[in-house]
mmCIF file of C-alpha atoms in Angstrom:
data_model
loop_
_atom_site.group_PDB
_atom_site.id
_atom_site.type_symbol
_atom_site.label_atom_id
_atom_site.label_comp_id
_atom_site.label_asym_id
_atom_site.label_seq_id
_atom_site.Cartn_x
_atom_site.Cartn_y
_atom_site.Cartn_z
ATOM 1 C CA MET A 98 0.116 -0.040 -0.062
ATOM 2 C CA ALA A 99 2.894 2.081 1.358
ATOM 3 C CA LEU A 100 3.948 2.253 -3.037
ATOM 4 C CA ALA A 101 0.642 2.739 -3.864
ATOM 5 C CA VAL A 102 0.477 5.909 -2.248
ATOM 6 C CA LEU A 103 4.185 7.028 -3.200
ATOM 7 C CA ARG A 104 3.014 6.537 -7.163
ATOM 8 C CA VAL A 105 -0.635 8.509 -6.552
ATOM 9 C CA ALA A 106 1.093 11.048 -5.124
ATOM 10 C CA ILE A 107 4.497 11.851 -7.072
ATOM 11 C CA GLY A 108 3.354 10.545 -10.687
ATOM 12 C CA PHE A 109 -0.323 13.451 -9.452
ATOM 13 C CA LEU A 110 2.357 16.674 -8.565
ATOM 14 C CA PHE A 111 4.468 15.556 -12.709
ATOM 15 C CA LEU A 112 1.166 14.732 -13.985
ATOM 16 C CA ALA A 113 0.202 18.634 -13.221
ATOM 17 C CA HIS A 114 3.433 19.580 -14.185
ATOM 18 C CA GLY A 115 3.573 18.476 -17.590
ATOM 19 C CA TRP A 116 -0.172 19.450 -17.212
ATOM 20 C CA GLN A 117 0.616 23.415 -16.916
ATOM 21 C CA LYS A 118 3.497 22.915 -19.256
ATOM 22 C CA PHE A 119 1.687 22.428 -22.704
ATOM 23 C CA ASN A 120 -2.583 24.649 -20.881
ATOM 24 C CA GLN A 121 -1.183 27.264 -18.458
ATOM 25 C CA PHE A 122 2.377 27.679 -20.068
ATOM 26 C CA THR A 123 1.735 26.469 -23.280
ATOM 27 C CA ILE A 124 5.099 25.039 -25.174
ATOM 28 C CA PRO A 125 6.075 28.214 -26.461
ATOM 29 C CA GLY A 126 6.814 30.019 -23.131
ATOM 30 C CA THR A 127 7.712 26.952 -21.023
ATOM 31 C CA THR A 128 10.267 26.879 -24.121
ATOM 32 C CA ALA A 129 11.467 30.141 -23.709
ATOM 33 C CA ALA A 130 10.879 30.504 -20.102
ATOM 34 C CA PHE A 131 13.510 27.780 -20.662
ATOM 35 C CA GLU A 132 15.925 28.991 -23.107
ATOM 36 C CA GLN A 133 16.118 31.238 -20.168
ATOM 37 C CA MET A 134 17.086 29.177 -17.672
ATOM 38 C CA GLY A 135 19.780 27.622 -20.327
ATOM 39 C CA VAL A 136 18.400 24.630 -20.397
ATOM 40 C CA PRO A 137 19.802 23.046 -23.818
ATOM 41 C CA ALA A 138 18.531 22.653 -26.773
ATOM 42 C CA ALA A 139 14.937 23.856 -25.281
ATOM 43 C CA GLY A 140 12.844 23.773 -27.709
ATOM 44 C CA LEU A 141 13.075 20.095 -28.271
ATOM 45 C CA ALA A 142 13.371 19.636 -24.290
ATOM 46 C CA ALA A 143 9.683 21.638 -24.276
ATOM 47 C CA PRO A 144 7.691 19.425 -25.055
ATOM 48 C CA LEU A 145 9.839 16.125 -24.652
ATOM 49 C CA MET A 146 9.480 17.099 -20.820
ATOM 50 C CA ALA A 147 6.076 18.112 -20.559
ATOM 51 C CA THR A 148 5.229 15.157 -22.911
ATOM 52 C CA LEU A 149 7.512 13.219 -20.146
ATOM 53 C CA GLU A 150 6.234 14.802 -16.636
ATOM 54 C CA VAL A 151 2.531 14.180 -17.593
ATOM 55 C CA ALA A 152 2.967 10.175 -19.293
ATOM 56 C CA GLY A 153 4.936 9.207 -17.410
ATOM 57 C CA GLY A 154 2.954 10.670 -14.514
ATOM 58 C CA LEU A 155 -0.009 9.052 -14.980
ATOM 59 C CA ALA A 156 1.896 6.084 -15.432
ATOM 60 C CA LEU A 157 2.921 6.359 -11.559
ATOM 61 C CA ILE A 158 -0.318 6.754 -10.570
ATOM 62 C CA LEU A 159 -1.740 3.884 -12.868
ATOM 63 C CA GLY A 160 1.507 1.927 -12.024
ATOM 64 C CA LEU A 161 1.451 0.886 -15.509
ATOM 65 C CA LEU A 162 5.813 0.055 -16.120
ATOM 66 C CA ALA A 163 6.201 1.834 -13.625
ATOM 67 C CA ARG A 164 10.659 0.646 -13.162
ATOM 68 C CA ILE A 165 10.682 2.511 -16.666
ATOM 69 C CA ALA A 166 8.570 5.725 -15.655
ATOM 70 C CA GLY A 167 9.915 5.957 -12.450
ATOM 71 C CA ALA A 168 13.491 5.567 -13.834
ATOM 72 C CA ALA A 169 12.977 8.122 -16.807
ATOM 73 C CA LEU A 170 10.976 11.425 -14.341
ATOM 74 C CA ALA A 171 14.011 10.336 -11.860
ATOM 75 C CA LEU A 172 16.691 11.098 -14.622
ATOM 76 C CA ALA A 173 15.171 13.840 -16.014
ATOM 77 C CA MET A 174 15.050 16.229 -12.184
ATOM 78 C CA VAL A 175 18.229 14.908 -11.725
ATOM 79 C CA GLY A 176 18.828 16.815 -14.924
ATOM 80 C CA ALA A 177 17.194 19.428 -13.835
ATOM 81 C CA ILE A 178 19.221 20.228 -10.600
ATOM 82 C CA VAL A 179 21.915 19.943 -12.847
ATOM 83 C CA THR A 180 21.159 22.935 -14.914
ATOM 84 C CA VAL A 181 18.737 24.479 -13.669
ATOM 85 C CA HIS A 182 18.513 24.235 -9.999
ATOM 86 C CA ALA A 183 21.870 23.422 -8.266
ATOM 87 C CA PRO A 184 22.785 26.847 -8.067
ATOM 88 C CA PHE A 185 20.757 28.682 -6.539
ATOM 89 C CA GLY A 186 20.173 26.822 -3.380
ATOM 90 C CA ILE A 187 17.921 23.927 -1.546
ATOM 91 C CA PHE A 188 14.759 25.684 -1.205
ATOM 92 C CA VAL A 189 12.240 26.085 -3.854
ATOM 93 C CA ALA A 190 10.839 30.175 -2.902
ATOM 94 C CA ASP A 191 14.269 31.273 -4.669
ATOM 95 C CA ASN A 192 14.226 28.585 -6.720
ATOM 96 C CA GLY A 193 16.305 25.816 -5.768
ATOM 97 C CA PHE A 194 16.216 22.267 -5.944
ATOM 98 C CA GLU A 195 13.974 20.806 -2.365
ATOM 99 C CA LEU A 196 10.422 20.045 -4.481
ATOM 100 C CA VAL A 197 13.124 18.593 -7.851
ATOM 101 C CA LEU A 198 14.960 16.051 -5.231
ATOM 102 C CA ALA A 199 11.954 15.058 -3.667
ATOM 103 C CA LEU A 200 10.027 14.415 -7.388
ATOM 104 C CA ALA A 201 12.919 12.511 -7.806
ATOM 105 C CA ALA A 202 13.992 10.820 -4.654
ATOM 106 C CA GLY A 203 10.336 9.529 -5.819
ATOM 107 C CA SER A 204 10.875 8.805 -8.695
ATOM 108 C CA ALA A 205 14.002 7.013 -8.713
ATOM 109 C CA ALA A 206 12.016 5.397 -5.575
ATOM 110 C CA VAL A 207 9.289 3.688 -7.805
ATOM 111 C CA ALA A 208 12.482 2.766 -10.093
ATOM 112 C CA LEU A 209 14.109 0.647 -7.953
ATOM 113 C CA LEU A 210 11.341 -1.169 -5.638
ATOM 114 C CA GLY A 211 8.085 -1.582 -8.881
ATOM 115 C CA ALA A 212 4.479 -0.658 -8.537
ATOM 116 C CA GLY A 213 3.930 -2.431 -5.934
ATOM 117 C CA ARG A 214 0.436 -4.503 -5.025
ATOM 118 C CA PHE A 215 -2.153 -2.287 -6.857
ATOM 119 C CA SER A 216 -0.594 -2.067 -9.826
ATOM 120 C CA LEU A 217 -1.791 -2.278 -13.406
ATOM 121 C CA ASP A 218 2.278 -4.113 -13.487
ATOM 122 C CA ARG A 219 1.137 -6.152 -11.283
ATOM 123 C CA VAL A 220 -2.065 -7.619 -13.155
ATOM 124 C CA LEU A 221 -0.278 -7.268 -16.915
ATOM 125 C CA PHE A 222 2.733 -8.757 -15.546
ATOM 126 C CA ALA A 223 2.070 -10.872 -11.972
ATOM 127 C CA GLY A 224 3.289 -14.547 -13.419
ATOM 128 C CA ARG A 225 6.310 -13.038 -15.329
ATOM 129 C CA ALA A 226 9.948 -13.920 -13.880
ATOM 130 C CA LYS A 227 11.036 -11.540 -11.621
ATOM 131 C CA ALA A 228 15.152 -11.700 -13.466
ATOM 132 C CA SER A 229 13.915 -9.008 -15.606
ATOM 133 C CA PHE A 230 14.386 -5.084 -14.563
ATOM 134 C CA LEU A 231 10.118 -4.679 -16.276
ATOM 135 C CA ALA A 232 8.853 -7.600 -14.309
#
């Protein structure tokens, strides 16, 4: 049950942030913000991040291919820390990395532990060997 709580909470936050990039900020607005923050290839990074956050967030919520989604989201958040947030310190009020680190840690935990008992992964892959990273 704890993994379901973690997955749904972290997934919801990613889904909300991705939805915000598409609908509130828009992709051109997100691209401009990424350019201003010094994100490399902002024109490519903005739609990719928005899509990853929406799709990855949904995947975590549902527990569908959760290890893959968790790993991809964790890596993206590490990239955000390195490219944008680290110079500003810890606190989010100063554009720091506290939220991004929490999202990375939660995503990494799902990638390492799997989706857990209450997940589509469990329903779809229950009979598969545990030796696979995707099981």
